[in-house]
PDB file of C-alpha atoms in Angstrom:
ATOM      1  CA  MET L   1      79.676 -76.531 -74.733  1.00 55.00           C
ATOM      2  CA  ALA L   2      80.826 -76.830 -70.494  1.00 76.00           C
ATOM      3  CA  ARG L   3      80.966 -79.652 -69.423  1.00 88.00           C
ATOM      4  CA  ILE L   4      77.899 -79.597 -66.478  1.00 94.00           C
ATOM      5  CA  ILE L   5      78.421 -82.477 -63.324  1.00 96.00           C
ATOM      6  CA  LYS L   6      74.919 -83.256 -61.443  1.00 97.00           C
ATOM      7  CA  THR L   7      74.235 -84.522 -58.222  1.00 98.00           C
ATOM      8  CA  LEU L   8      70.843 -86.120 -56.433  1.00 97.00           C
ATOM      9  CA  ILE L   9      69.772 -84.300 -53.864  1.00 97.00           C
ATOM     10  CA  GLN L  10      68.540 -86.671 -50.632  1.00 95.00           C
ATOM     11  CA  LYS L  11      66.410 -83.473 -48.516  1.00 94.00           C
ATOM     12  CA  ARG L  12      66.604 -84.037 -44.328  1.00 93.00           C
ATOM     13  CA  VAL L  13      64.020 -83.550 -42.109  1.00 93.00           C
ATOM     14  CA  SER L  14      66.418 -80.620 -40.330  1.00 94.00           C
ATOM     15  CA  ASP L  15      66.748 -78.795 -43.666  1.00 96.00           C
ATOM     16  CA  ILE L  16      62.983 -77.578 -43.672  1.00 94.00           C
ATOM     17  CA  ASP L  17      62.634 -74.748 -41.134  1.00 92.00           C
ATOM     18  CA  MET L  18      59.480 -73.444 -39.480  1.00 91.00           C
ATOM     19  CA  PHE L  19      58.308 -71.720 -43.023  1.00 91.00           C
ATOM     20  CA  GLN L  20      58.137 -75.201 -44.404  1.00 91.00           C
ATOM     21  CA  HIS L  21      60.819 -74.944 -47.156  1.00 93.00           C
ATOM     22  CA  VAL L  22      64.198 -75.558 -47.308  1.00 96.00           C
ATOM     23  CA  ASN L  23      66.969 -73.801 -45.159  1.00 95.00           C
ATOM     24  CA  ASN L  24      69.350 -71.440 -47.283  1.00 94.00           C
ATOM     25  CA  VAL L  25      72.490 -72.610 -44.882  1.00 94.00           C
ATOM     26  CA  SER L  26      70.719 -76.481 -46.323  1.00 96.00           C
ATOM     27  CA  GLN L  27      71.286 -75.062 -49.735  1.00 97.00           C
ATOM     28  CA  GLN L  28      74.327 -74.193 -49.568  1.00 96.00           C
ATOM     29  CA  MET L  29      75.264 -76.983 -48.582  1.00 97.00           C
ATOM     30  CA  TYR L  30      73.723 -79.290 -50.961  1.00 98.00           C
ATOM     31  CA  PHE L  31      76.434 -77.194 -53.155  1.00 98.00           C
ATOM     32  CA  ASP L  32      79.004 -77.658 -51.242  1.00 97.00           C
ATOM     33  CA  LEU L  33      78.312 -81.588 -52.394  1.00 97.00           C
ATOM     34  CA  GLY L  34      77.984 -80.474 -56.433  1.00 97.00           C
ATOM     35  CA  LYS L  35      81.427 -78.513 -55.250  1.00 97.00           C
ATOM     36  CA  ALA L  36      82.909 -82.552 -54.479  1.00 96.00           C
ATOM     37  CA  ASP L  37      81.266 -84.470 -57.293  1.00 96.00           C
ATOM     38  CA  PHE L  38      82.714 -81.721 -59.297  1.00 96.00           C
ATOM     39  CA  TYR L  39      85.897 -81.839 -58.185  1.00 95.00           C
ATOM     40  CA  ARG L  40      86.490 -85.597 -57.445  1.00 95.00           C
ATOM     41  CA  GLN L  41      85.005 -85.667 -61.424  1.00 94.00           C
ATOM     42  CA  VAL L  42      86.649 -83.429 -63.333  1.00 93.00           C
ATOM     43  CA  LEU L  43      89.427 -82.233 -61.102  1.00 93.00           C
ATOM     44  CA  GLN L  44      90.054 -85.794 -60.090  1.00 92.00           C
ATOM     45  CA  ASP L  45      91.486 -83.158 -57.034  1.00 88.00           C
ATOM     46  CA  ASP L  46      90.351 -81.060 -53.615  1.00 84.00           C
ATOM     47  CA  ARG L  47      93.944 -79.115 -53.337  1.00 93.00           C
ATOM     48  CA  ILE L  48      91.054 -75.974 -54.105  1.00 95.00           C
ATOM     49  CA  ILE L  49      89.409 -73.590 -51.309  1.00 95.00           C
ATOM     50  CA  THR L  50      86.621 -71.241 -51.569  1.00 96.00           C
ATOM     51  CA  ALA L  51      87.206 -67.408 -51.766  1.00 97.00           C
ATOM     52  CA  ALA L  52      83.661 -66.055 -52.795  1.00 97.00           C
ATOM     53  CA  THR L  53      80.717 -67.458 -53.629  1.00 97.00           C
ATOM     54  CA  ALA L  54      76.911 -65.694 -54.364  1.00 97.00           C
ATOM     55  CA  ASN L  55      73.461 -66.903 -54.184  1.00 97.00           C
ATOM     56  CA  SER L  56      70.110 -65.681 -55.845  1.00 98.00           C
ATOM     57  CA  PHE L  57      66.949 -68.269 -53.242  1.00 97.00           C
ATOM     58  CA  LYS L  58      64.736 -67.722 -56.745  1.00 97.00           C
ATOM     59  CA  GLU L  59      61.838 -69.894 -55.478  1.00 95.00           C
ATOM     60  CA  GLN L  60      60.918 -72.087 -51.893  1.00 94.00           C
ATOM     61  CA  ILE L  61      62.327 -75.892 -52.058  1.00 95.00           C
ATOM     62  CA  ARG L  62      60.072 -77.770 -50.136  1.00 90.00           C
ATOM     63  CA  MET L  63      60.343 -81.285 -49.330  1.00 89.00           C
ATOM     64  CA  GLU L  64      58.155 -82.623 -51.650  1.00 88.00           C
ATOM     65  CA  ASP L  65      60.824 -81.449 -54.438  1.00 91.00           C
ATOM     66  CA  ASP L  66      62.638 -83.533 -56.452  1.00 94.00           C
ATOM     67  CA  ILE L  67      66.367 -81.758 -56.231  1.00 97.00           C
ATOM     68  CA  TYR L  68      69.694 -81.821 -57.468  1.00 98.00           C
ATOM     69  CA  VAL L  69      72.350 -79.011 -58.641  1.00 98.00           C
ATOM     70  CA  THR L  70      74.516 -78.593 -61.558  1.00 98.00           C
ATOM     71  CA  THR L  71      77.981 -77.700 -61.503  1.00 98.00           C
ATOM     72  CA  THR L  72      79.986 -76.736 -64.321  1.00 97.00           C
ATOM     73  CA  VAL L  73      82.932 -73.851 -64.709  1.00 96.00           C
ATOM     74  CA  ALA L  74      81.564 -69.920 -65.530  1.00 96.00           C
ATOM     75  CA  LYS L  75      85.399 -69.256 -65.945  1.00 96.00           C
ATOM     76  CA  VAL L  76      89.575 -70.083 -65.084  1.00 96.00           C
ATOM     77  CA  GLY L  77      91.742 -68.139 -64.544  1.00 97.00           C
ATOM     78  CA  ASN L  78      95.638 -67.929 -63.305  1.00 97.00           C
ATOM     79  CA  LYS L  79      94.669 -69.236 -60.088  1.00 97.00           C
ATOM     80  CA  SER L  80      90.964 -69.730 -59.907  1.00 97.00           C
ATOM     81  CA  ILE L  81      87.993 -71.176 -61.360  1.00 97.00           C
ATOM     82  CA  THR L  82      85.218 -69.783 -61.335  1.00 97.00           C
ATOM     83  CA  LEU L  83      81.762 -72.290 -60.538  1.00 98.00           C
ATOM     84  CA  PHE L  84      78.707 -72.094 -61.409  1.00 98.00           C
ATOM     85  CA  GLN L  85      75.526 -74.395 -59.540  1.00 98.00           C
ATOM     86  CA  GLN L  86      72.166 -74.577 -60.008  1.00 98.00           C
ATOM     87  CA  ILE L  87      70.014 -76.190 -57.883  1.00 98.00           C
ATOM     88  CA  ILE L  88      66.604 -77.629 -59.316  1.00 98.00           C
ATOM     89  CA  GLY L  89      63.603 -78.411 -58.506  1.00 96.00           C
ATOM     90  CA  ARG L  90      61.199 -81.376 -59.907  1.00 91.00           C
ATOM     91  CA  ASN L  91      57.673 -81.405 -58.666  1.00 82.00           C
ATOM     92  CA  ALA L  92      54.824 -84.017 -57.944  1.00 80.00           C
ATOM     93  CA  ALA L  93      53.756 -83.650 -61.699  1.00 85.00           C
ATOM     94  CA  GLY L  94      57.366 -83.255 -63.509  1.00 87.00           C
ATOM     95  CA  ARG L  95      58.348 -79.393 -63.635  1.00 90.00           C
ATOM     96  CA  GLU L  96      61.391 -79.226 -63.699  1.00 95.00           C
ATOM     97  CA  THR L  97      62.444 -75.172 -62.303  1.00 96.00           C
ATOM     98  CA  VAL L  98      66.064 -73.451 -60.863  1.00 98.00           C
ATOM     99  CA  LYS L  99      65.270 -73.660 -57.778  1.00 98.00           C
ATOM    100  CA  THR L 100      68.286 -71.008 -56.762  1.00 98.00           C
ATOM    101  CA  GLU L 101      71.576 -70.509 -58.817  1.00 98.00           C
ATOM    102  CA  SER L 102      75.140 -70.023 -56.973  1.00 98.00           C
ATOM    103  CA  THR L 103      78.747 -69.018 -58.084  1.00 98.00           C
ATOM    104  CA  SER L 104      81.640 -68.977 -56.606  1.00 98.00           C
ATOM    105  CA  VAL L 105      85.389 -68.385 -57.354  1.00 98.00           C
ATOM    106  CA  MET L 106      87.304 -71.656 -56.230  1.00 97.00           C
ATOM    107  CA  VAL L 107      91.243 -71.168 -55.689  1.00 97.00           C
ATOM    108  CA  ALA L 108      93.315 -73.298 -55.902  1.00 96.00           C
ATOM    109  CA  PHE L 109      95.923 -74.089 -52.960  1.00 96.00           C
ATOM    110  CA  ASP L 110      98.816 -75.756 -51.196  1.00 95.00           C
ATOM    111  CA  PHE L 111      97.889 -77.005 -48.287  1.00 95.00           C
ATOM    112  CA  ASP L 112     101.578 -77.266 -47.076  1.00 96.00           C
ATOM    113  CA  ARG L 113     102.921 -74.547 -48.057  1.00 96.00           C
ATOM    114  CA  GLN L 114      99.214 -72.249 -46.642  1.00 96.00           C
ATOM    115  CA  GLU L 115      99.250 -70.455 -50.457  1.00 96.00           C
ATOM    116  CA  SER L 116      97.007 -70.299 -53.757  1.00 96.00           C
ATOM    117  CA  VAL L 117      98.921 -71.524 -56.782  1.00 97.00           C
ATOM    118  CA  THR L 118      98.595 -70.789 -60.049  1.00 97.00           C
ATOM    119  CA  VAL L 119      95.977 -73.612 -61.494  1.00 96.00           C
ATOM    120  CA  PRO L 120      97.857 -77.155 -62.315  1.00 96.00           C
ATOM    121  CA  GLU L 121      97.875 -77.688 -65.752  1.00 95.00           C
ATOM    122  CA  ARG L 122      96.336 -80.995 -65.062  1.00 94.00           C
ATOM    123  CA  TRP L 123      92.984 -79.588 -63.901  1.00 94.00           C
ATOM    124  CA  ARG L 124      93.415 -77.155 -67.408  1.00 94.00           C
ATOM    125  CA  ARG L 125      93.634 -80.546 -70.018  1.00 92.00           C
ATOM    126  CA  ASN L 126      90.233 -81.800 -67.605  1.00 92.00           C
ATOM    127  CA  LEU L 127      88.904 -79.219 -67.544  1.00 90.00           C
ATOM    128  CA  ALA L 128      89.226 -78.563 -71.419  1.00 86.00           C
ATOM    129  CA  ASP L 129      87.568 -82.932 -72.468  1.00 76.00           C
TER     130      ASP L 129
END
């Protein structure tokens, strides 16, 4: 089974829009926090960039919902890693539901040369552990 990283999210009042739910832009920032945790804990590196992201909004997130992001690897390619993420919400009764899902294609990147590179063997080993 793939390793799942769980990132607790603290919502801010500024995340709430005029419809009284968390704005979609804020949700993307939550996914980015999950990615940062994943890079630190699993890859132990941050030489990676986002090439593509697709989100599916399943349910509204309200200010009173406790939420967290899960991040796991869906696929490892030659130069890319595909991440699968979910925002999970827990209501006052303790019921958890998937609020939003995201799939992101992440590319290993050499910032000095400004080009994509092969996924490092160290990352592959860390992903296999």
